[in-house]
Amino acid sequence: MSLRPLSRRAVLAGGAAMAALSGCTASEPDPVASKAPDPEHLLLRELIADKERTIGLYSALVAGGGEKLAPFLARHEEHLAALRERLPRESAPSPSSPAPSAVPSPTPTPPKVTLNRLRDLERKAAALRPRQLGKASPPLSQLIASIGACEALHALALPRSL
């Protein structure tokens, strides 16, 4: 069988057909699936989780008779509310729905909440805030800096005893 040379018209028609086919089969990347998580949203979630843990510790002491700590607890609740306001509604965790879990894990007994533990927690949180500023927009950086200043003050102002 002898091969005939292809005409210029046949080559161009074949190229056009290939281009059309490749345009039909090529899929554009899904913008939702390929979108990397926003670092600021991740930071907000981290800050919110941290505040929720802190509020839990303060709440335990206030409920156990530590009424002197109520103003500290109130400030942390205000911080949490301000952080939640900055989280977009579609990615905000629902406060009424528990986190999904396949198998409930036994909750380990938390260490006893003491004023020294709260003081240490406040110091560590205040020291962490400057490192978090680089991941945040200017308005969020201002909020984080204010929260860090408040935490540093809490570490100094916590009473020595209840």
CSV table of C-alpha atoms in Angstrom, one decimal, residues 82-149:
chain,number,residue,atom,x,y,z
A,82,ALA,CA,-15.1,40.1,67.7
A,83,LEU,CA,-13.1,37.2,66.1
A,84,ARG,CA,-16.3,35.4,65.0
A,85,GLU,CA,-17.6,38.6,63.3
A,86,ARG,CA,-14.6,38.5,61.0
A,87,LEU,CA,-15.1,34.9,59.9
A,88,PRO,CA,-17.2,34.7,56.8
A,89,ARG,CA,-20.7,33.3,57.4
A,90,GLU,CA,-20.3,30.3,55.0
A,91,SER,CA,-17.3,29.1,56.9
A,92,ALA,CA,-18.3,30.0,60.4
A,93,PRO,CA,-18.8,27.0,62.7
A,94,SER,CA,-22.3,26.6,63.9
A,95,PRO,CA,-22.3,27.1,67.7
A,96,SER,CA,-25.3,24.8,68.2
A,97,SER,CA,-24.0,21.8,66.2
A,98,PRO,CA,-21.3,19.6,67.7
A,99,ALA,CA,-18.2,18.7,65.7
A,100,PRO,CA,-18.8,15.5,63.6
A,101,SER,CA,-17.1,12.5,65.1
A,102,ALA,CA,-17.2,8.9,63.8
A,103,VAL,CA,-16.6,7.4,67.2
A,104,PRO,CA,-16.9,9.3,70.5
A,105,SER,CA,-13.6,9.4,72.2
A,106,PRO,CA,-13.3,9.2,75.9
A,107,THR,CA,-12.5,12.7,77.3
A,108,PRO,CA,-9.3,12.7,79.3
A,109,THR,CA,-9.5,14.2,82.7
A,110,PRO,CA,-8.3,17.8,82.2
A,111,PRO,CA,-5.7,19.1,84.6
A,112,LYS,CA,-7.0,21.1,87.5
A,113,VAL,CA,-7.7,24.7,86.6
A,114,THR,CA,-5.7,27.0,88.8
A,115,LEU,CA,-4.9,30.7,88.8
A,116,ASN,CA,-1.2,29.8,88.0
A,117,ARG,CA,-2.4,27.8,85.0
A,118,LEU,CA,-4.6,30.7,83.8
A,119,ARG,CA,-1.7,33.1,84.3
A,120,ASP,CA,0.6,30.8,82.3
A,121,LEU,CA,-2.0,30.5,79.6
A,122,GLU,CA,-2.4,34.2,79.3
A,123,ARG,CA,1.4,34.8,79.1
A,124,LYS,CA,1.8,32.2,76.3
A,125,ALA,CA,-1.2,33.5,74.4
A,126,ALA,CA,0.2,37.1,74.6
A,127,ALA,CA,3.6,35.9,73.4
A,128,LEU,CA,2.1,34.1,70.5
A,129,ARG,CA,0.1,37.1,69.1
A,130,PRO,CA,3.0,39.0,67.5
A,131,ARG,CA,3.9,36.0,65.4
A,132,GLN,CA,0.3,35.8,64.2
A,133,LEU,CA,0.3,39.3,62.9
A,134,GLY,CA,2.2,38.4,59.7
A,135,LYS,CA,-0.7,36.1,58.6
A,136,ALA,CA,-3.4,38.8,59.0
A,137,SER,CA,-4.8,41.7,57.2
A,138,PRO,CA,-4.2,45.2,58.8
A,139,PRO,CA,-7.7,45.3,60.5
A,140,LEU,CA,-7.3,41.7,61.9
A,141,SER,CA,-3.7,42.5,62.9
A,142,GLN,CA,-5.0,45.4,65.0
A,143,LEU,CA,-7.6,43.2,66.7
A,144,ILE,CA,-4.9,40.5,67.4
A,145,ALA,CA,-2.6,43.1,68.8
A,146,SER,CA,-5.3,44.4,71.1
A,147,ILE,CA,-6.2,40.9,72.2
A,148,GLY,CA,-2.5,40.2,72.9
A,149,ALA,CA,-2.2,43.3,75.0
